[in-house]
Coordinates of C-alpha atoms in Angstrom, one line a residue:
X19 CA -111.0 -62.0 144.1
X20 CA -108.9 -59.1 144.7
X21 CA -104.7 -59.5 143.6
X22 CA -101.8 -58.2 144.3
X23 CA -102.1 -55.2 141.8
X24 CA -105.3 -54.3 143.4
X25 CA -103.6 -53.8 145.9
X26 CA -100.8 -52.2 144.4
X27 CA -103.2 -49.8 143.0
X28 CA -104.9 -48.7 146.5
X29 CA -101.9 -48.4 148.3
X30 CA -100.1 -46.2 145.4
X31 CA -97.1 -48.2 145.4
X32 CA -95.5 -51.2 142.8
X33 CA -96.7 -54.8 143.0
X34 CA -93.4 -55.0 143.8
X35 CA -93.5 -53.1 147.1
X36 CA -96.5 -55.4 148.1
X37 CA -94.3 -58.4 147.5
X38 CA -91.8 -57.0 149.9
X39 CA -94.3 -56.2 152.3
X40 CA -95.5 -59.7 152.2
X41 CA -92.4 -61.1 152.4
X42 CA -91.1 -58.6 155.1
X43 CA -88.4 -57.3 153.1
X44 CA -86.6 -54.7 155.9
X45 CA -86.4 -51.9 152.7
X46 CA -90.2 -51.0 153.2
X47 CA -90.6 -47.7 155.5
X48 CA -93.3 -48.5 158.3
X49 CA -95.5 -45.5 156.9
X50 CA -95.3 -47.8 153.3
X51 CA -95.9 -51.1 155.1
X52 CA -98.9 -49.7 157.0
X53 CA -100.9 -48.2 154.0
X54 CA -99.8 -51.6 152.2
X55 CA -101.8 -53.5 155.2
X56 CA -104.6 -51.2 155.1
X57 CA -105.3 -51.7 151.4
X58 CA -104.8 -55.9 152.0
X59 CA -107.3 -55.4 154.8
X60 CA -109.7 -53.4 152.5
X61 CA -109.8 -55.1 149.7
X62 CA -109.7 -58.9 151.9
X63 CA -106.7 -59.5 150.0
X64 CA -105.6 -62.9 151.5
X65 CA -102.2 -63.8 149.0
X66 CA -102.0 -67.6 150.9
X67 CA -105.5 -68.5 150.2
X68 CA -105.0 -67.2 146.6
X69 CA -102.2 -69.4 146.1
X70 CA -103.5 -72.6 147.7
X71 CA -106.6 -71.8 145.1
X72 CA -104.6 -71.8 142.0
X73 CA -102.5 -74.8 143.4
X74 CA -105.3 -76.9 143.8
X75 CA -106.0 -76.2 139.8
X76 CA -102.8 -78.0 138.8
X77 CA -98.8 -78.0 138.7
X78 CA -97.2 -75.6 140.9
X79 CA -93.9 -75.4 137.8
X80 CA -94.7 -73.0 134.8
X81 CA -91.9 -72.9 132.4
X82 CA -91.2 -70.2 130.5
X83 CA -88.5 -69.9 127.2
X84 CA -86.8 -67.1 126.5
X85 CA -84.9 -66.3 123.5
X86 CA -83.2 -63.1 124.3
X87 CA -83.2 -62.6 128.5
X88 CA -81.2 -59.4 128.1
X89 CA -83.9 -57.2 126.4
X90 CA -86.3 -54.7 127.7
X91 CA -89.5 -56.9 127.0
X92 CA -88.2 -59.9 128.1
X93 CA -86.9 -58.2 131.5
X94 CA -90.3 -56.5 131.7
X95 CA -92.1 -60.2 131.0
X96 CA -89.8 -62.2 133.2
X97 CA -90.5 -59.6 136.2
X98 CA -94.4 -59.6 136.0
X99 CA -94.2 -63.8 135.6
X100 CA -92.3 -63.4 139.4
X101 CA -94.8 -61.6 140.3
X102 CA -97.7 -63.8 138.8
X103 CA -96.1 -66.8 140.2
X104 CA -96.2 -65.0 144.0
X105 CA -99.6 -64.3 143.4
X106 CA -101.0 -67.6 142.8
X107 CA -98.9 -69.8 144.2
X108 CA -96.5 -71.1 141.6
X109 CA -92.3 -71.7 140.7
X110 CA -91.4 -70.3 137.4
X111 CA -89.0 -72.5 135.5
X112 CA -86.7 -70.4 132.9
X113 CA -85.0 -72.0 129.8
X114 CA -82.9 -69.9 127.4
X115 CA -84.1 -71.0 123.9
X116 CA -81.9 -69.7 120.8
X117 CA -84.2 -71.6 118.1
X118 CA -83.9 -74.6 116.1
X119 CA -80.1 -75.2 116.3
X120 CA -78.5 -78.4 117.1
X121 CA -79.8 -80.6 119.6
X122 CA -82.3 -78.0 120.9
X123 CA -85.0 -80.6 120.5
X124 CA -83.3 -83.1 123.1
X125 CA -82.1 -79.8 125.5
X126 CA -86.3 -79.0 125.1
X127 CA -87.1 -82.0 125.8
X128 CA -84.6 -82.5 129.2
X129 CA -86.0 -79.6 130.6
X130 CA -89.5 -80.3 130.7
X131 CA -89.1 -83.5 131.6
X132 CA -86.0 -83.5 134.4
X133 CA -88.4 -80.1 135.5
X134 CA -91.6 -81.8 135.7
X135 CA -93.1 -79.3 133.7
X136 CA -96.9 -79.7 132.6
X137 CA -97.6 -76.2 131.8
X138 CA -95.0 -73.2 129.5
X139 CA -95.7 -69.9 128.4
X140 CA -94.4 -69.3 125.1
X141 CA -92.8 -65.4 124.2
X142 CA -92.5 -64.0 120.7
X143 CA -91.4 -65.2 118.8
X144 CA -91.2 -68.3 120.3
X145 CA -94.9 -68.2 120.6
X146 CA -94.7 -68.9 116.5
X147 CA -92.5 -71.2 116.5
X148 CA -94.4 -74.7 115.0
X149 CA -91.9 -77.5 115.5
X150 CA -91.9 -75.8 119.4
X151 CA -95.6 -76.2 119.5
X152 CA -95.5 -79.8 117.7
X153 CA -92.9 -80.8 120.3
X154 CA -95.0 -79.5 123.3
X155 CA -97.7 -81.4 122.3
X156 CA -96.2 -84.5 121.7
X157 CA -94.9 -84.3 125.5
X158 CA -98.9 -83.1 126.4
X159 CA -97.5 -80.1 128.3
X160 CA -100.4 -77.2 127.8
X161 CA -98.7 -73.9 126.5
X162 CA -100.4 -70.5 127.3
X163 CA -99.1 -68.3 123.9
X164 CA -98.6 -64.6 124.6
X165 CA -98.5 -62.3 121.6
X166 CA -98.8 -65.0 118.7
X167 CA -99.0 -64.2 115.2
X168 CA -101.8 -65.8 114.6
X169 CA -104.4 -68.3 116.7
X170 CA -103.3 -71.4 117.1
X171 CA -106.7 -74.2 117.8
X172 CA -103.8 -76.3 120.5
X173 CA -102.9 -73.6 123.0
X174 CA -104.9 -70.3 124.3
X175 CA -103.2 -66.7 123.3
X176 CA -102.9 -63.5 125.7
X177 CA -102.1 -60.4 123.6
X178 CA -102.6 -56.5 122.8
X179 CA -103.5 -54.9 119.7
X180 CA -100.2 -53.9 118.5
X181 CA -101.5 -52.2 115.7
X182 CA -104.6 -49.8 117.7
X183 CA -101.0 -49.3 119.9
X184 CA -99.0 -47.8 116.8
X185 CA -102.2 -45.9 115.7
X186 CA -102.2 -43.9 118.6
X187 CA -98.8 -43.1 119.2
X188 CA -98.7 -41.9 115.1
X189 CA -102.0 -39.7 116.0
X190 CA -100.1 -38.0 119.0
X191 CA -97.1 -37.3 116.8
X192 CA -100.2 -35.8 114.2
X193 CA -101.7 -33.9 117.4
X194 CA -98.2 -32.0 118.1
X195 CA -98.3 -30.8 114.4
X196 CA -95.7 -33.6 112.9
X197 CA -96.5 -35.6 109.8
X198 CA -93.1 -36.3 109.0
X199 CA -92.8 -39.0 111.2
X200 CA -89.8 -42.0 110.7
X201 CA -90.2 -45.3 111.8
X202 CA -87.8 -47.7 113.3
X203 CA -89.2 -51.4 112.6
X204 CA -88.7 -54.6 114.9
X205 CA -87.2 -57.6 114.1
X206 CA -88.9 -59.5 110.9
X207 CA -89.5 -62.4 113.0
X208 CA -91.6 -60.8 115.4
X209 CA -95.4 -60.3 114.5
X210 CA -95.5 -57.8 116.7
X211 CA -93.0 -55.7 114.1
X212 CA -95.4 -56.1 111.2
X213 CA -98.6 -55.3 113.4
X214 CA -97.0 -51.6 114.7
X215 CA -95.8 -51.3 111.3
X216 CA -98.8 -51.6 110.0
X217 CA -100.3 -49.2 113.0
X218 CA -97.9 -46.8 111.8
X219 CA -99.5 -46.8 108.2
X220 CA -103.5 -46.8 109.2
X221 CA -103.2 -43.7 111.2
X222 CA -101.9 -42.2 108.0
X223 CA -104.7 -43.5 105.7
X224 CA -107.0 -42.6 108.6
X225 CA -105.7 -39.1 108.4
X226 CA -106.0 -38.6 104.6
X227 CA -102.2 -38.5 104.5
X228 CA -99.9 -40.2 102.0
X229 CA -98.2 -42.7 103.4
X230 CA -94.8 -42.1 104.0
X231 CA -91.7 -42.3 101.7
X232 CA -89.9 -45.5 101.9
X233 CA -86.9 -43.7 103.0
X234 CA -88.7 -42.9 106.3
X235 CA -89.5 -46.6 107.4
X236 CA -85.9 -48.9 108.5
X237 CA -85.4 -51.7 109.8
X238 CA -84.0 -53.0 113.3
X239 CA -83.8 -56.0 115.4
X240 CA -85.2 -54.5 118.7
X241 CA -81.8 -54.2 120.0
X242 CA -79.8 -50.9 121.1
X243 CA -77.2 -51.2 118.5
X244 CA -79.6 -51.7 115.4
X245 CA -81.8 -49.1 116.9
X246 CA -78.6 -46.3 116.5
X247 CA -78.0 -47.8 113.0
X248 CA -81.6 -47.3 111.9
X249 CA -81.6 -43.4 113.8
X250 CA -78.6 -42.6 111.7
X251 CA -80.2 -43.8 108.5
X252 CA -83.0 -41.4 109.5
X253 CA -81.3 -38.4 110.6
X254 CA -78.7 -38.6 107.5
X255 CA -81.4 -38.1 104.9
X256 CA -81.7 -34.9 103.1
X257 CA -85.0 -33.8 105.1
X258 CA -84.6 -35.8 107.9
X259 CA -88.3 -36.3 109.7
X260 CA -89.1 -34.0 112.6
X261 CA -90.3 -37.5 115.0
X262 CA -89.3 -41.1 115.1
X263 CA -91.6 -43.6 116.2
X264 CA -89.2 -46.8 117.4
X265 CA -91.1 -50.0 117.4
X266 CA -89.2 -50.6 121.3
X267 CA -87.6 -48.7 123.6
X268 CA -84.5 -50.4 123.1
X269 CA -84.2 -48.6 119.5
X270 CA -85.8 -45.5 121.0
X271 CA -83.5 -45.0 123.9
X272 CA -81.0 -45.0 120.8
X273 CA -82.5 -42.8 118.8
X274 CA -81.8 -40.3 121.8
X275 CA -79.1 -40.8 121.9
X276 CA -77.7 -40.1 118.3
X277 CA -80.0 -37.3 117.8
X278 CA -77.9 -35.9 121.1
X279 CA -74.7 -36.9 119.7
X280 CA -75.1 -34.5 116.8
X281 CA -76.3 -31.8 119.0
X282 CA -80.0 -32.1 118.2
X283 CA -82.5 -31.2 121.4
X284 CA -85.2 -33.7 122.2
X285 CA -87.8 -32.4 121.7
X286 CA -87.2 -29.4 120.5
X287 CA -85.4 -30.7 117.3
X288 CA -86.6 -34.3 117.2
X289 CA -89.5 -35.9 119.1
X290 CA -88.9 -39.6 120.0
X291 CA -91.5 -42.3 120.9
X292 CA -90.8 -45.9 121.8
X293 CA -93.0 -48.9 122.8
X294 CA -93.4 -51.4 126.1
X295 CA -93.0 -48.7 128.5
X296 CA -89.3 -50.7 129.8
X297 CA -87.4 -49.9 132.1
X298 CA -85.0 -47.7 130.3
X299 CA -87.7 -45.3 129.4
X300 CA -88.4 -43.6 132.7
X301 CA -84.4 -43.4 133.2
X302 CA -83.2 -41.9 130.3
X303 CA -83.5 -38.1 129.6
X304 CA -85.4 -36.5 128.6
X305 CA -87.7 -39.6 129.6
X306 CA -89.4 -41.7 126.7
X307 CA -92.9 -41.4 126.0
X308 CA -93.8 -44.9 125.0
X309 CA -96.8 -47.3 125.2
X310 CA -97.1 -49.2 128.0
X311 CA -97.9 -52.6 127.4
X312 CA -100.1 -54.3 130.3
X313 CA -97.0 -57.1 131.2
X314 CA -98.2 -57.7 135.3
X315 CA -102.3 -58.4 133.8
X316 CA -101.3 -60.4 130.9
X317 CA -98.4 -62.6 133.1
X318 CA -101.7 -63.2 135.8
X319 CA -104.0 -63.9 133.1
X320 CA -101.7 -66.3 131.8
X321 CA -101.7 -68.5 135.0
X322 CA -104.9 -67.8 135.9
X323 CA -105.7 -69.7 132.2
X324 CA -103.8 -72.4 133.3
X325 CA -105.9 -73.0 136.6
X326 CA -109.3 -72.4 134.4
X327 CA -108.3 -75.1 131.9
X328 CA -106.8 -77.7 134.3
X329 CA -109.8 -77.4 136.3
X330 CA -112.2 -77.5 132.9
X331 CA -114.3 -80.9 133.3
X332 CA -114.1 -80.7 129.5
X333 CA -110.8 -79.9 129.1
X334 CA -111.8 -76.7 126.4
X335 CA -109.2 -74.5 126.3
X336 CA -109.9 -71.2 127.1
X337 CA -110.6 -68.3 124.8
X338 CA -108.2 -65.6 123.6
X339 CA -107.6 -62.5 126.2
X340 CA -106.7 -59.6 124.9
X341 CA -104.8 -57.0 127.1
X342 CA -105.2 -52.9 127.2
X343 CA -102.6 -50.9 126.1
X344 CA -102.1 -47.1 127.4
X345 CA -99.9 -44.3 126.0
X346 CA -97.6 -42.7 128.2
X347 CA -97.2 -39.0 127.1
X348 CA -93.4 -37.9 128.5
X349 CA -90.4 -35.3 127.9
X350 CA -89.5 -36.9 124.2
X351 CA -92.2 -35.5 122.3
X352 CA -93.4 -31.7 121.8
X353 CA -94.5 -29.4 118.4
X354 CA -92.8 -30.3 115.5
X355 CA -90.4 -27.6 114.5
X356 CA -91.3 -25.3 111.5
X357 CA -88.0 -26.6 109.4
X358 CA -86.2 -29.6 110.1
X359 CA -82.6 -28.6 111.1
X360 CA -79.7 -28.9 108.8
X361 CA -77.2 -32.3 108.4
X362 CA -74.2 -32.0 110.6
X363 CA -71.1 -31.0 108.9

């Protein structure tokens, strides 16, 4: 059954620019619309009988909780969920969750319930949280877990392999001659922070380095303001590294931003490297070479497990999916320089 990136991807345009076509938005050109058409025709892309399909498997609401709606991931997540939900057929319910402070129980509880919500997708690191999952299960509403720490027997998981991610963007960084590499850490509450971490280190064992000085690894939240806290950390020390590898693009972008601030050149003085391919890091220059997290695959695998589980005779859950990952090679990275320049005065 061909979907809407299919599509997408013969026509050379965004899933986005399908949905508009389908939903005859007046921005698409004719000469876009027309090659948009052809592909449907192609590929017997037929969006309304997709959608009746996955509506027949079960509730047409998915809820989704969302701890921080302002970030890159989250923006990226909620986008490709729209444009899961278009595909098959669905409403996606939002609820802004901040984590077990007063009363969230009974706000939970209202909004699947007033919602008529049978099915949620849990985020990091909501996705963890067990008195969440407990509560879900009480109300028997089936959860679809993206990015979880670890399995959990209740609820199916979609993720990517953080870690393979981080191993690959450190062995680019090797492949332009750096080994002096700092790294910008998530937030402590996220797996995801400990598994690219972790990346970071295997691709130094792998390489027969020594792992790097603790000086070189600091911590940040995954927000834009702990991301410029944690580059000046880096860039202050007394031989500063010659690339920083951000665990988001968030940090990243900010990391480009101090390094500029002091008059260093990207990447002439200091290669950057982020992670989720947001949408900051084709805007920013020079633009971010990140990994690209597959968010539009894993939001449509995520329904599609509802609709395979609701229409289960046995009612098994369905097994773990895990995502591909690609690195996106942009302006931010190049050779290492011979010596790292000197602190500012």
């Amino acid at each position: 059954m061909a979907t809407i990136h299919d599509v997408a991807k013969r026509a050379g345009v965004s899933a986005k620019t399908v949905s508009r076509v389908m939903n005859d938005h007046a921005s698409v050109t004719t000469k876009t619309r027309d090659k948009v058409r052809e592909a449907m025709a192609a590929l017997g892309y037929q969006p309304s009988a997709v959608a009746r399909h996955f509506r027949a498997q079960g509730a047409s609401a998915v809820g989704v909780l969302m701890g921080d709606p302002s970030g890159g991931y989250h923006t990226r997540t909620h986008h490709a969920l729209l444009l899961a939900c278009l595909e098959t057929g669905r409403h996606l319910t939002v609820e802004l969750f901040d984590g077990p402070v007063v009363g969230w129980h009974e706000r939970i509880r209202a909004f699947i319930e007033d919602g008529g919500i049978r099915e949620v997708i849990l985020l990091p690191p909501e996705c963890d949280f067990g008195p969440l999952k407990a509560l879900m299960r009480e109300l028997d509403v089936r959860c679809v877990l993206i990015s979880p720490t670890t399995p959990d027997p209740n609820f199916p998981a979609i993720a990517m392999d953080d870690r393979a991610a981080a191993r690959e963007v450190v062995e680019h960084l090797f492949s332009l001659g750096h080994t002096r590499i700092g790294h910008i850490a998530g937030h402590p509450d996220h797996a995801a922070s400990t598994h690219r971490r972790n990346g970071f280190f295997e691709a130094y064992a792998a390489a027969g380095l020594p792992r790097p000085a603790p000086e070189l690894i600091v911590g940040g939240e995954f927000t834009f303001k702990t991301g410029m806290d944690a580059a000046k950390l880096l860039l202050d020390i007394d031989e500063p590294p010659t690339a920083i590898f951000a665990a988001n693009d968030d940090m990243a972008a900010a990391t480009c931003m101090e390094a500029q601030r002091r008059g260093l050149r990207i990447p002439d003085d200091l290669s950057v490297v982020g992670f989720d391919d947001a949408p900051i890091a084709g805007v920013i220059w020079p633009t971010l070479t990140t990994i690209r997290q597959p968010f539009e695959p894993m939001a449509l695998r995520a329904l599609q497990t509802f609709a395979a589980w609701n229409g289960s005779d046995s009612g098994v859950r369905p097994s773990p999916f895990l995502a591909q990952h690609t690195l996106v090679v942009r302006e931010s990275t190049g050779p290492a320089r011979k010596r790292p320049p000197g602190k500012p005065g």
